[in-house]
XYZ file of C-alpha atoms in Angstrom:
380
model
C 0.000 0.000 0.000
C 1.195 3.491 -0.797
C 1.614 6.224 1.710
C -1.513 8.131 2.543
C -1.787 11.813 1.774
C -0.662 14.017 4.574
C -3.274 16.309 6.025
C -2.986 19.247 8.265
C -3.161 18.692 11.981
C -4.144 22.170 12.974
C -7.519 21.213 14.391
C -8.097 18.591 17.122
C -10.843 16.828 15.177
C -8.715 16.441 12.080
C -5.843 15.008 14.140
C -8.100 12.281 15.533
C -9.676 11.397 12.220
C -6.418 10.853 10.368
C -5.001 8.156 12.746
C -4.850 4.659 11.038
C -6.543 1.593 12.730
C -5.342 -1.150 10.390
C -3.218 -2.960 13.010
C -6.182 -3.224 15.391
C -8.409 -4.646 12.661
C -5.712 -7.172 11.705
C -5.446 -8.285 15.335
C -9.201 -8.875 15.617
C -9.274 -10.829 12.348
C -6.401 -13.024 13.531
C -8.065 -13.771 16.884
C -11.341 -14.726 15.217
C -9.518 -17.027 12.776
C -7.659 -18.699 15.652
C -10.890 -19.180 17.580
C -12.576 -20.778 14.572
C -9.594 -22.972 13.649
C -9.104 -24.293 17.174
C -6.442 -22.084 18.692
C -3.244 -20.273 17.942
C -0.832 -22.574 16.129
C 2.246 -20.757 17.401
C 1.191 -21.310 21.020
C 0.079 -24.971 20.534
C 2.404 -27.790 21.781
C 4.328 -29.938 19.314
C 2.471 -33.140 20.338
C -0.764 -31.664 19.039
C 0.768 -30.494 15.774
C 2.844 -33.560 14.880
C 2.203 -37.350 15.021
C 4.721 -40.169 14.806
C 3.861 -42.763 12.158
C 4.245 -46.340 13.461
C 2.516 -48.323 10.714
C 5.735 -50.030 9.685
C 5.948 -51.692 13.144
C 2.757 -53.791 12.511
C 3.663 -57.262 11.140
C 2.344 -58.274 7.737
C -0.674 -60.588 7.936
C -0.288 -63.993 6.418
C -2.602 -65.552 3.880
C -3.854 -68.075 6.436
C -4.972 -65.316 8.814
C -6.716 -63.497 5.988
C -8.541 -66.669 4.974
C -9.681 -67.206 8.565
C -11.389 -63.831 8.601
C -13.580 -64.795 5.653
C -17.236 -65.439 6.600
C -19.039 -68.540 5.391
C -22.003 -68.240 3.052
C -24.462 -69.656 5.626
C -23.311 -67.134 8.255
C -23.509 -64.215 5.839
C -27.103 -65.178 4.937
C -28.091 -65.205 8.598
C -26.632 -61.748 9.186
C -28.882 -58.741 9.255
C -29.447 -57.145 5.851
C -29.677 -53.332 6.111
C -31.675 -53.110 2.862
C -34.468 -55.456 4.022
C -37.201 -53.868 6.113
C -38.226 -55.472 9.389
C -41.616 -57.206 9.395
C -44.070 -55.098 11.369
C -46.065 -56.696 14.175
C -49.662 -57.718 13.556
C -50.836 -55.668 16.519
C -51.520 -52.017 15.578
C -49.637 -49.349 17.458
C -52.805 -47.469 18.397
C -54.004 -50.337 20.613
C -50.802 -50.447 22.637
C -51.279 -48.268 25.688
C -48.655 -45.954 27.107
C -48.598 -47.901 30.348
C -47.620 -51.104 28.548
C -44.855 -49.268 26.708
C -43.390 -47.862 29.915
C -43.592 -51.260 31.644
C -41.863 -52.930 28.701
C -39.073 -50.351 28.710
C -38.588 -50.610 32.480
C -38.612 -54.410 32.554
C -36.077 -54.683 29.730
C -32.726 -55.690 31.146
C -29.480 -54.215 29.795
C -28.599 -57.554 28.183
C -31.905 -57.671 26.328
C -31.511 -54.060 25.231
C -28.057 -54.816 23.899
C -29.306 -57.877 22.036
C -32.100 -55.838 20.430
C -29.542 -53.305 19.154
C -27.046 -55.925 17.962
C -29.207 -58.383 16.031
C -26.246 -60.217 14.489
C -26.352 -63.961 15.040
C -23.886 -65.348 17.561
C -22.519 -68.873 17.581
C -23.558 -70.709 20.746
C -22.106 -73.889 22.200
C -24.956 -76.400 22.382
C -23.093 -78.768 24.717
C -21.594 -76.055 26.896
C -22.086 -76.107 30.659
C -22.336 -72.332 30.903
C -25.920 -71.714 32.086
C -25.235 -68.233 33.385
C -28.074 -65.812 32.850
C -30.486 -68.514 31.667
C -33.450 -67.249 33.681
C -32.557 -63.554 33.769
C -34.681 -62.628 30.756
C -37.671 -64.792 31.752
C -39.965 -62.786 34.034
C -42.584 -65.576 34.241
C -43.001 -67.303 37.579
C -44.759 -70.587 38.224
C -47.065 -70.279 41.222
C -47.407 -73.412 43.305
C -49.871 -73.828 46.137
C -48.051 -75.262 49.116
C -49.903 -77.997 50.950
C -49.840 -78.312 54.726
C -50.462 -82.062 54.471
C -47.211 -84.033 54.854
C -46.051 -86.317 52.048
C -45.828 -89.351 54.337
C -48.412 -89.607 57.095
C -47.883 -91.854 60.095
C -50.773 -94.216 60.766
C -52.330 -94.279 64.250
C -51.069 -96.712 66.850
C -54.097 -98.992 66.396
C -53.057 -99.798 62.804
C -49.772 -101.390 63.895
C -49.015 -105.109 63.575
C -48.890 -105.435 67.377
C -51.076 -102.663 68.872
C -52.492 -102.303 72.334
C -56.033 -103.478 72.995
C -57.525 -99.995 73.519
C -55.972 -98.397 70.411
C -56.953 -101.408 68.292
C -60.565 -101.204 69.477
C -60.676 -97.471 68.702
C -59.449 -98.013 65.148
C -61.896 -100.890 64.634
C -64.743 -98.645 65.803
C -63.642 -95.918 63.375
C -63.507 -98.388 60.477
C -66.985 -99.720 61.343
C -68.341 -96.149 61.526
C -66.986 -95.379 58.048
C -68.581 -98.482 56.581
C -71.930 -97.765 58.276
C -71.916 -94.217 56.910
C -71.577 -95.620 53.402
C -74.448 -98.052 54.022
C -76.744 -95.311 55.410
C -75.878 -93.053 52.502
C -76.929 -95.667 49.961
C -80.107 -96.628 51.875
C -81.351 -93.136 52.783
C -80.271 -91.456 49.561
C -82.619 -90.771 46.643
C -83.528 -93.658 44.402
C -81.766 -93.627 41.043
C -83.746 -93.105 37.869
C -84.532 -96.502 36.276
C -82.901 -97.143 32.933
C -85.827 -99.196 31.537
C -89.607 -99.101 32.208
C -92.163 -101.835 31.425
C -94.807 -100.778 28.888
C -97.713 -102.710 30.569
C -97.542 -100.659 33.770
C -98.260 -97.380 31.961
C -101.732 -98.291 30.560
C -103.578 -97.287 33.746
C -101.553 -94.108 34.098
C -102.336 -93.091 30.519
C -106.050 -93.673 31.087
C -105.950 -91.585 34.243
C -104.149 -88.795 32.444
C -106.768 -88.777 29.686
C -109.623 -88.552 32.225
C -107.931 -85.654 34.043
C -107.404 -83.808 30.764
C -111.093 -84.245 29.852
C -112.171 -82.884 33.240
C -109.956 -79.844 32.858
C -111.272 -79.119 29.362
C -114.934 -79.462 30.497
C -114.351 -77.262 33.537
C -112.727 -74.551 31.440
C -115.634 -74.514 28.969
C -118.181 -74.217 31.808
C -116.125 -71.488 33.448
C -115.953 -69.458 30.254
C -119.697 -69.914 29.651
C -120.473 -68.598 33.147
C -118.262 -65.591 32.617
C -120.124 -64.661 29.445
C -123.540 -64.789 31.202
C -122.334 -62.643 34.074
C -120.829 -60.012 31.793
C -124.173 -59.469 30.030
C -125.947 -58.872 33.365
C -123.281 -56.419 34.470
C -123.675 -54.407 31.272
C -127.438 -54.076 31.889
C -126.841 -52.905 35.466
C -124.302 -50.304 34.353
C -126.722 -48.898 31.755
C -129.452 -48.537 34.437
C -127.037 -46.763 36.816
C -125.991 -44.299 34.117
C -129.633 -43.391 33.459
C -130.313 -42.788 37.180
C -127.181 -40.619 37.541
C -128.199 -38.487 34.540
C -131.561 -37.849 36.217
C -129.980 -36.891 39.556
C -127.446 -34.458 38.041
C -130.077 -31.779 37.614
C -131.167 -32.130 41.251
C -127.629 -31.677 42.663
C -126.515 -28.181 43.728
C -122.859 -27.090 44.091
C -121.873 -25.935 47.587
C -120.183 -22.532 47.605
C -116.817 -22.228 49.466
C -116.599 -19.055 51.555
C -113.500 -17.016 52.434
C -113.635 -18.270 56.048
C -113.289 -21.872 54.886
C -110.390 -20.985 52.584
C -108.572 -19.160 55.386
C -109.098 -22.112 57.705
C -107.629 -24.492 55.126
C -104.596 -22.228 54.631
C -103.987 -22.063 58.411
C -104.199 -25.854 58.700
C -101.776 -26.260 55.820
C -99.274 -23.868 57.436
C -99.595 -25.715 60.760
C -98.930 -29.065 59.078
C -95.878 -27.597 57.362
C -94.484 -26.275 60.661
C -95.110 -29.625 62.353
C -93.173 -31.477 59.633
C -90.273 -29.002 59.995
C -90.194 -29.465 63.775
C -90.259 -33.248 63.393
C -87.372 -33.066 60.927
C -85.371 -30.884 63.362
C -86.055 -33.283 66.237
C -84.938 -36.206 64.092
C -81.701 -34.418 63.164
C -80.989 -33.519 66.794
C -81.578 -37.121 67.857
C -79.211 -38.380 65.152
C -76.549 -35.860 66.228
C -76.936 -36.889 69.863
C -76.671 -40.568 68.914
C -73.440 -40.129 66.911
C -71.199 -41.737 69.596
C -73.590 -44.674 69.735
C -73.534 -45.039 65.933
C -69.707 -44.880 65.905
C -69.600 -47.545 68.606
C -71.977 -49.783 66.633
C -69.869 -49.366 63.471
C -66.715 -50.286 65.414
C -68.452 -53.376 66.827
C -69.626 -54.406 63.341
C -66.093 -54.011 61.973
C -64.747 -56.080 64.847
C -67.336 -58.797 64.209
C -66.476 -58.832 60.494
C -62.772 -59.142 61.289
C -63.403 -61.985 63.742
C -65.634 -63.713 61.196
C -62.928 -63.428 58.546
C -60.323 -64.844 60.943
C -62.643 -67.737 61.809
C -63.232 -68.458 58.124
C -59.510 -68.498 57.350
C -58.825 -70.793 60.314
C -61.670 -73.095 59.242
C -60.304 -73.216 55.678
C -56.843 -74.063 56.972
C -58.259 -76.808 59.177
C -60.228 -78.229 56.250
C -57.130 -78.141 54.026
C -55.288 -80.197 56.642
C -57.888 -82.953 56.274
C -58.654 -82.831 52.531
C -57.430 -80.883 49.498
C -59.354 -78.095 47.751
C -61.866 -78.981 45.043
C -59.850 -79.289 41.829
C -62.141 -81.156 39.464
C -65.515 -82.791 39.021
C -65.081 -85.446 41.709
C -64.381 -84.900 45.390
C -61.525 -86.495 47.244
C -62.542 -89.728 48.940
C -60.378 -90.793 51.849
C -59.147 -94.394 51.699
C -60.491 -96.882 54.254
C -58.606 -97.372 57.496
C -55.937 -100.064 57.134
C -56.516 -101.908 60.385
C -56.060 -105.612 61.073
C -58.847 -107.748 62.460
C -58.388 -109.615 65.712
C -58.046 -112.921 63.800
C -55.328 -111.467 61.561
C -53.188 -110.112 64.417
C -50.114 -112.300 64.922
C -47.849 -109.982 66.922
C -44.861 -110.674 64.654
C -43.615 -109.045 61.465
C -42.594 -112.399 60.009
C -46.131 -113.777 60.192
C -47.707 -110.569 58.857
C -49.701 -110.957 55.646
C -48.311 -108.919 52.747
C -50.660 -106.373 51.103
C -49.946 -104.515 47.833
C -51.160 -101.100 49.033
C -48.002 -99.042 48.506
C -48.899 -97.687 45.032
C -52.485 -97.005 46.126
C -51.277 -95.210 49.252
C -48.891 -92.994 47.235
C -51.614 -92.226 44.686
C -54.051 -91.202 47.429
C -51.334 -89.081 49.043
C -50.832 -87.175 45.769
C -54.595 -86.615 45.514
C -54.809 -85.460 49.133
C -51.983 -82.947 48.715
C -53.662 -81.451 45.624
C -51.000 -82.553 43.133
C -53.356 -84.849 41.196
C -57.018 -84.206 40.378
C -59.246 -86.781 42.142
C -60.840 -89.226 39.708
C -63.850 -91.495 39.929
C -63.212 -94.632 41.972
C -63.463 -97.694 39.736
C -64.118 -100.818 41.781
C -63.189 -104.121 40.165
């Protein structure tokens, strides 16, 4: 750039106007460029400006290693294709509520989230013993009802091979009572419906039914005939009454209501209204006064309900100790008491008669504990 023309500096204003500001502008431009480029290069350390190239230190890969990196055709097919769109779910998005979305996001574990992002197939060892994290992604839980009945129940002392006389008599009495209950149930119960009926026994019944039907039909016809006769007589009586009323209408005179009567009615109406208001006030005051009593009654009712609930739960628990809950169509039937008769008692294990009741006992135990559904007893 050439030198600028000199100007006179006589006045103060001219002296100020002719001073050059190029160096200041250059400084501002330089600072802005440094800020945009990432800093002043002259002030930056050498490590940031220069980098040592170490590529020649890496060994050359062999052909075998390169061939190992090649992916098989079957594995490449199973890999995710970025150009193929994912199949949308059959459920529309509008039906999915926000609550379900939030629950699904919260319940998703980090491993599941990672697997959803990285959909590439991974080779798994089928015969590996590593079962770590097998049940982490399965939120389902199998609920089992615990039974208070033990798996193996100890029989009473009277069922032993060498019991005492008293315990043996008690068990015999219990067995007899069970058998008698079955007998009474079959005798006193309702008679079953017969599968077949003889045709000769129904002739008299059919004749009786026909006679009853004829009587009913004849009675209905007579009843309807009587109703018709009565209706005609009633119509004649109504016509005569109408004629007499038409003649008496002219003779009747309307009674005039005076002001005194109207005032009396108004006063009575006002009195009745005041009485109802007073009764309502008395009722409210009585209810307010009886509030402590009502609160006490409510507390007693709540206490009774709580006690009733406790009794019901205890009764259910006691029942569950004896028999299982109803699981199917048939109820659980307890097996008969396995007690020896007096003739069968030998007092020795060697002389004891063998009975094949082990499988039956285990089966009944499973039914009693609620593991198996009770089935119909088939007697052979």
